[in-house]
Coordinates of N, CA, C and O in Angstrom, one line a residue:
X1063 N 0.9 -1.2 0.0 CA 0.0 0.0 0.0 C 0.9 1.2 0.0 O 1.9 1.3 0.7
X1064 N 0.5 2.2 -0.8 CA 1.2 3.5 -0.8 C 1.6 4.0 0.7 O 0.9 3.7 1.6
X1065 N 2.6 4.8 0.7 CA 3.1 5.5 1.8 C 3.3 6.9 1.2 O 3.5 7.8 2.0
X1066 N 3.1 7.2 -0.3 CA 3.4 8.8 -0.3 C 2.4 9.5 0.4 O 1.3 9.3 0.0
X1067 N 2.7 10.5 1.4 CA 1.5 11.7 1.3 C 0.6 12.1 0.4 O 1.2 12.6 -0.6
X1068 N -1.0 12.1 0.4 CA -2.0 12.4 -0.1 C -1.9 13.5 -0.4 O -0.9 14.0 0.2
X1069 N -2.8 14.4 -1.2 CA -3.2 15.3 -1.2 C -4.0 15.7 -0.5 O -4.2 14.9 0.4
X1070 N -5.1 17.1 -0.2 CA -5.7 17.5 0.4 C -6.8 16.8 -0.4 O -7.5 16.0 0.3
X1071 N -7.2 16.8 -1.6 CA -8.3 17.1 -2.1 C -9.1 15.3 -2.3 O -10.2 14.9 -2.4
X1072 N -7.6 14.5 -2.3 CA -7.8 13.0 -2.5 C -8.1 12.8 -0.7 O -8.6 11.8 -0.4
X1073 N -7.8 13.4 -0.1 CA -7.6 12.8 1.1 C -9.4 13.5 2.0 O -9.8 13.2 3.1
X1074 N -10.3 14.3 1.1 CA -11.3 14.7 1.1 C -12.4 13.9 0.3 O -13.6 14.2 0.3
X1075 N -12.0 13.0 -0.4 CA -12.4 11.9 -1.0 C -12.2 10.5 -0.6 O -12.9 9.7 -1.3
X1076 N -11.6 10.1 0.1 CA -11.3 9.1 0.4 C -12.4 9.4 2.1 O -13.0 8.5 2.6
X1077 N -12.5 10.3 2.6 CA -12.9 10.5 4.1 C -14.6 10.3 3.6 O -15.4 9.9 4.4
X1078 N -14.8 10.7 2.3 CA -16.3 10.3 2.0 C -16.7 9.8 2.5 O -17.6 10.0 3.3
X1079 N -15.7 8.3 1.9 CA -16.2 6.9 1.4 C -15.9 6.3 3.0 O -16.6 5.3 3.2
X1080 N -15.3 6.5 3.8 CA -15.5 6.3 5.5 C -16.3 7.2 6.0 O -16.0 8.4 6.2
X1081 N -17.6 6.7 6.3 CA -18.4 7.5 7.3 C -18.1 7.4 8.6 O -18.1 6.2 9.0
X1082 N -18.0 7.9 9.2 CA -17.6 7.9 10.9 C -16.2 8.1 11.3 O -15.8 8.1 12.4
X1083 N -15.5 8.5 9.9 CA -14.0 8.7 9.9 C -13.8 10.2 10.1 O -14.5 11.0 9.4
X1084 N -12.8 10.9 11.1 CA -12.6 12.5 10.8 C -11.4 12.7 10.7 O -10.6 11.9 11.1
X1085 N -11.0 13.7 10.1 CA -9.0 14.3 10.3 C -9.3 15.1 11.0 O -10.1 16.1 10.9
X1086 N -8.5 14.6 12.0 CA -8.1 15.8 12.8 C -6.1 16.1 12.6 O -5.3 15.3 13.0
X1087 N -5.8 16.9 12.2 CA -4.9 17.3 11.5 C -4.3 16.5 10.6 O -5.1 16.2 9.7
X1088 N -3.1 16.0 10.7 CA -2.9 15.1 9.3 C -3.0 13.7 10.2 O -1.9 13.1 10.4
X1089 N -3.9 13.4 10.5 CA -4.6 11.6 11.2 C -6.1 11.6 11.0 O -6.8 12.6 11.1
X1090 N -6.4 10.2 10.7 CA -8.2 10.0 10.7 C -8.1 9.4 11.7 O -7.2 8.6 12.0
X1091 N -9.5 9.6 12.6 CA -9.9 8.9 14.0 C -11.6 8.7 13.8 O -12.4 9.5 13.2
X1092 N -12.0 7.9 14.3 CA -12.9 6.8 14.8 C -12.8 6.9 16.1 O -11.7 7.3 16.6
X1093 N -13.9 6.4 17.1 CA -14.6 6.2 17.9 C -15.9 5.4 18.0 O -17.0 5.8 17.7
X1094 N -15.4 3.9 18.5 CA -16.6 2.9 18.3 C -17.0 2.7 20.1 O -16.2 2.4 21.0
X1095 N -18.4 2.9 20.2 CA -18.9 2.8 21.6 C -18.8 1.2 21.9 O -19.6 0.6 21.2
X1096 N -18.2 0.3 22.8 CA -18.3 -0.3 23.5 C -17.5 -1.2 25.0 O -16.4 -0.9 25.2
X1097 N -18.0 -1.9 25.7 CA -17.8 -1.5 27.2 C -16.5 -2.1 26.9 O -16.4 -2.7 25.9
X1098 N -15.7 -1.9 27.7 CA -14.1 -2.2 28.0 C -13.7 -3.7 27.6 O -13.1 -3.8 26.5
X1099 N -13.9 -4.9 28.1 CA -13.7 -6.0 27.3 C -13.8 -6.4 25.8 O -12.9 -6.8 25.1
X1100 N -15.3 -6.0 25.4 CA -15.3 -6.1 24.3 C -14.3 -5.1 23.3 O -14.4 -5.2 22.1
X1101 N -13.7 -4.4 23.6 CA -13.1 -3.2 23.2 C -11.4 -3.8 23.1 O -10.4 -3.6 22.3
X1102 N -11.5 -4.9 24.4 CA -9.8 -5.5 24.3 C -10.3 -6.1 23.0 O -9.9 -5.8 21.9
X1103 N -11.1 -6.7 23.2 CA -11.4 -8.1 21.8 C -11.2 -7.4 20.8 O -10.6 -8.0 19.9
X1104 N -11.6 -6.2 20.4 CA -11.7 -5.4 19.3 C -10.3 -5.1 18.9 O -10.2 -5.1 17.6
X1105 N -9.2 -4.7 19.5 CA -8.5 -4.5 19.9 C -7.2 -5.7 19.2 O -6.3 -5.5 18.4
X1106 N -7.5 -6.8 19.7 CA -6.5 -7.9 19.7 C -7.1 -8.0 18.5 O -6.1 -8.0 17.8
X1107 N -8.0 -8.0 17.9 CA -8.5 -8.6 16.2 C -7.6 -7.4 15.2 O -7.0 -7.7 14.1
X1108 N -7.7 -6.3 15.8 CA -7.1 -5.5 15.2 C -6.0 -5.4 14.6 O -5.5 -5.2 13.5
X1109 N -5.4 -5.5 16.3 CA -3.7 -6.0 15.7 C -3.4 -6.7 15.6 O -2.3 -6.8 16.2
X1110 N -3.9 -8.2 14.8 CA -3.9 -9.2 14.2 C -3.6 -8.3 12.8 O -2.5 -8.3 12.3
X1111 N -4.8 -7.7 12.3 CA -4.8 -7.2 11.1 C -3.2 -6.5 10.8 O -2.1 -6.8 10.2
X1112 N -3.6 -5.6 11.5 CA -2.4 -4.5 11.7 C -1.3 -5.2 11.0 O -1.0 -5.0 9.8
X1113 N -0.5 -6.2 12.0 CA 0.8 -7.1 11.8 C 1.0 -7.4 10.5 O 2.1 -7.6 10.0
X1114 N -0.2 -7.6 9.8 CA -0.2 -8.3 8.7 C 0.3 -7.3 7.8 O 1.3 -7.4 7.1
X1115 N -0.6 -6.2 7.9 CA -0.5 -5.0 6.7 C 0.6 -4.4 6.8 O 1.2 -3.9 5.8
X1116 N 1.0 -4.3 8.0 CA 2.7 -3.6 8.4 C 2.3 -2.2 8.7 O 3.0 -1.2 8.6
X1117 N 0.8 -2.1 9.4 CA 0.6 -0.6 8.8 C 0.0 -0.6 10.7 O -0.3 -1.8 11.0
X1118 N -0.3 0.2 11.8 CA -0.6 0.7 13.2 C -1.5 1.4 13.5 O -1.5 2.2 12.6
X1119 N -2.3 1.5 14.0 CA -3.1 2.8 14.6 C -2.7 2.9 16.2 O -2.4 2.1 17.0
X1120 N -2.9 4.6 16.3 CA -2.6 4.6 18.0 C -4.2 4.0 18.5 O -5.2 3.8 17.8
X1121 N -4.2 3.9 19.5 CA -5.0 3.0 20.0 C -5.6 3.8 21.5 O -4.7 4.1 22.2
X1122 N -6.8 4.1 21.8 CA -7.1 4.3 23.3 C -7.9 3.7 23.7 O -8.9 4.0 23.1
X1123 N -8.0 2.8 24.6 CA -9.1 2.1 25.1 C -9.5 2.8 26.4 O -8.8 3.3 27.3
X1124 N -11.1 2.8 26.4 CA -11.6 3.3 27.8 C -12.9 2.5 28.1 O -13.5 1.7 27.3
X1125 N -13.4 2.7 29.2 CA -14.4 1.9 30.3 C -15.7 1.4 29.0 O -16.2 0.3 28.8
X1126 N -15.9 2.8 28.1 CA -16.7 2.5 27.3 C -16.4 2.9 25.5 O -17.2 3.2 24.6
X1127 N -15.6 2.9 25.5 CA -15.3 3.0 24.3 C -14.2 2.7 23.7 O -13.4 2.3 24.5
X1128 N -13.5 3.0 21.8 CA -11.9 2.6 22.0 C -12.2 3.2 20.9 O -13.2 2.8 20.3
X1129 N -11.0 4.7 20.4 CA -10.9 5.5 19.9 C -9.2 5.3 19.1 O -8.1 5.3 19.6
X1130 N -9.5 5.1 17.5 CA -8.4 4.4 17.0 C -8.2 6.1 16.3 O -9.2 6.8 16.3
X1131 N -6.7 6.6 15.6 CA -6.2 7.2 15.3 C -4.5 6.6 14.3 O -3.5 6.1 14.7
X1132 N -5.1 7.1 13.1 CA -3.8 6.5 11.9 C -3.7 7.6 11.2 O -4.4 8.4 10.7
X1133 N -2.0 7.5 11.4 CA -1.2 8.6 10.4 C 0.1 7.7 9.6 O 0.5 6.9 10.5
X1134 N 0.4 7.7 9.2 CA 1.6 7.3 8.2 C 2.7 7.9 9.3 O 2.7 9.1 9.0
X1135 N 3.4 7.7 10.1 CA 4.7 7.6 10.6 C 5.8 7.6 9.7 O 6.4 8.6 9.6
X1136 N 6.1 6.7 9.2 CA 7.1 6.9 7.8 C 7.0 8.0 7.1 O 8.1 8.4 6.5
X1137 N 6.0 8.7 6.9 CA 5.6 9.5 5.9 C 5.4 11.0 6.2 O 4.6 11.8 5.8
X1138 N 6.4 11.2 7.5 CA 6.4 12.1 8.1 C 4.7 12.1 9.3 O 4.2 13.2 9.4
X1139 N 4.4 11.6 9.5 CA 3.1 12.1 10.3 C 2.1 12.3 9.2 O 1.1 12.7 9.8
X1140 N 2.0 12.2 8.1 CA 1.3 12.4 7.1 C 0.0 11.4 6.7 O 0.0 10.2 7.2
X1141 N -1.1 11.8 5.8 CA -1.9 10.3 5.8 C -1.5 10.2 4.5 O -0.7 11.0 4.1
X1142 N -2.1 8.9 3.8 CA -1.5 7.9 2.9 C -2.4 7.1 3.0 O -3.0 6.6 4.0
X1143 N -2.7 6.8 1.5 CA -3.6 5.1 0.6 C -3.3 4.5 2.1 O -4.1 5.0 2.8
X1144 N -2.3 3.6 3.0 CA -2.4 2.8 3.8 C -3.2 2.9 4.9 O -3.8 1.9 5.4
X1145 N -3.2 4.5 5.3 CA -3.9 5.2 6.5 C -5.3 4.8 6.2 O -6.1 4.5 7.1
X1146 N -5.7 4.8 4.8 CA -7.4 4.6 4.4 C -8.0 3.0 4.7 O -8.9 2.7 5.5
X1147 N -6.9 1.9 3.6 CA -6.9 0.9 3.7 C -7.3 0.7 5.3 O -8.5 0.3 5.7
X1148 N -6.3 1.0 6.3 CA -6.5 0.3 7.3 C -7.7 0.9 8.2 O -8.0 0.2 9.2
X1149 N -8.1 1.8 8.0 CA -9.6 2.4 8.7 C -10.3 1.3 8.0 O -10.8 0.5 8.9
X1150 N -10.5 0.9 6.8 CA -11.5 0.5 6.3 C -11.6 -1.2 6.5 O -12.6 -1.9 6.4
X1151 N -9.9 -1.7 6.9 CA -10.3 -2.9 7.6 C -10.9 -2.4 9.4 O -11.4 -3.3 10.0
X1152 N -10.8 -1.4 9.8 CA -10.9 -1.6 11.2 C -12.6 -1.2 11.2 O -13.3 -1.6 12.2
X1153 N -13.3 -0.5 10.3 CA -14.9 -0.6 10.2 C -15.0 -2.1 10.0 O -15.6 -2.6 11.0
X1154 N -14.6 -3.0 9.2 CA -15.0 -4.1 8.9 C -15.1 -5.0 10.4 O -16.1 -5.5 10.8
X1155 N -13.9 -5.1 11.0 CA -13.8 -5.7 12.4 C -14.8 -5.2 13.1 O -15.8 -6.0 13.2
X1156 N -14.9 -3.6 13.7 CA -15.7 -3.2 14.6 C -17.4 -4.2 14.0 O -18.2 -4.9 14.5
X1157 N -17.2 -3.8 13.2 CA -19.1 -4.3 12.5 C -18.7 -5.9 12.9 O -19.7 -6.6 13.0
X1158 N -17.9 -6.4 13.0 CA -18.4 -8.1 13.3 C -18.2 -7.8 14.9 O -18.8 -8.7 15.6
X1159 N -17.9 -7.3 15.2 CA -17.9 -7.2 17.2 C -19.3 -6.3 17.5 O -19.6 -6.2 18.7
X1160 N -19.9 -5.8 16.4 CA -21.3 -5.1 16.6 C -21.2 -4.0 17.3 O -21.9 -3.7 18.3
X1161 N -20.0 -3.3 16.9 CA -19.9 -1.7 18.0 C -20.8 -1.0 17.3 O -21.3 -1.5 16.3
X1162 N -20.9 0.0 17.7 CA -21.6 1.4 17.3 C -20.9 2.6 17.1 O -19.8 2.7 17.8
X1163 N -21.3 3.5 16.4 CA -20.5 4.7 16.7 C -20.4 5.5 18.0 O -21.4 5.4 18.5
X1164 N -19.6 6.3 18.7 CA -19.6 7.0 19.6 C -20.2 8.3 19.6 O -20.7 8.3 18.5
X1165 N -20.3 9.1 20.1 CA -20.2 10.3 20.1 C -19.6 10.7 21.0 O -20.3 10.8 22.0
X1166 N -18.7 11.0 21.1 CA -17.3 11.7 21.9 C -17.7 13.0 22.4 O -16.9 13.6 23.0

């Protein structure tokens, strides 16, 4: 998966096609509501995936929720095709563990 930095305008097009996805500066974050165990589980499935792709998200788990955040590290702190890719496997995960969105 790409590592160059995106554009602004591609990187406004790609956030479409993730609903529940936001930038907050050059990182997309999510927030899926659910209670703390299920959130490890969500968690460990994740970075199953992760390992695989070569690719991380920062991770926060709390009592009721777990709030993932991806930037391209290599690529200066920047997002990147991988940054997208991997939101779009971590909607797929959250949806088989039946989270919900948060509202933060």
């Amino acid at each position: 998966m790409g590592k160059d930095p995106l554009p602004d305008e591609e990187i406004t097009l790609r956030l479409a096609e993730l609903p529940g996805w936001a930038r907050e500066g050059d990182a997309i974050t999510r927030t899926f509501e659910m209670r703390y165990h299920g959130g490890v589980s969500l968690i460990v499935n994740v970075a199953d995936v992760e390992r695989l792709v070569g690719h991380h998200a920062d991770i926060d788990l709390r009592w009721d929720h777990v709030r993932f955040a991806i930037t391209t590290h290599d690529a200066g702190h920047r997002l990147t095709a991988a940054d997208f890719d991997l939101a779009a496997r971590i909607d797929r995960i959250a949806a088989a563990h039946q989270s919900q969105p948060h509202n933060a």
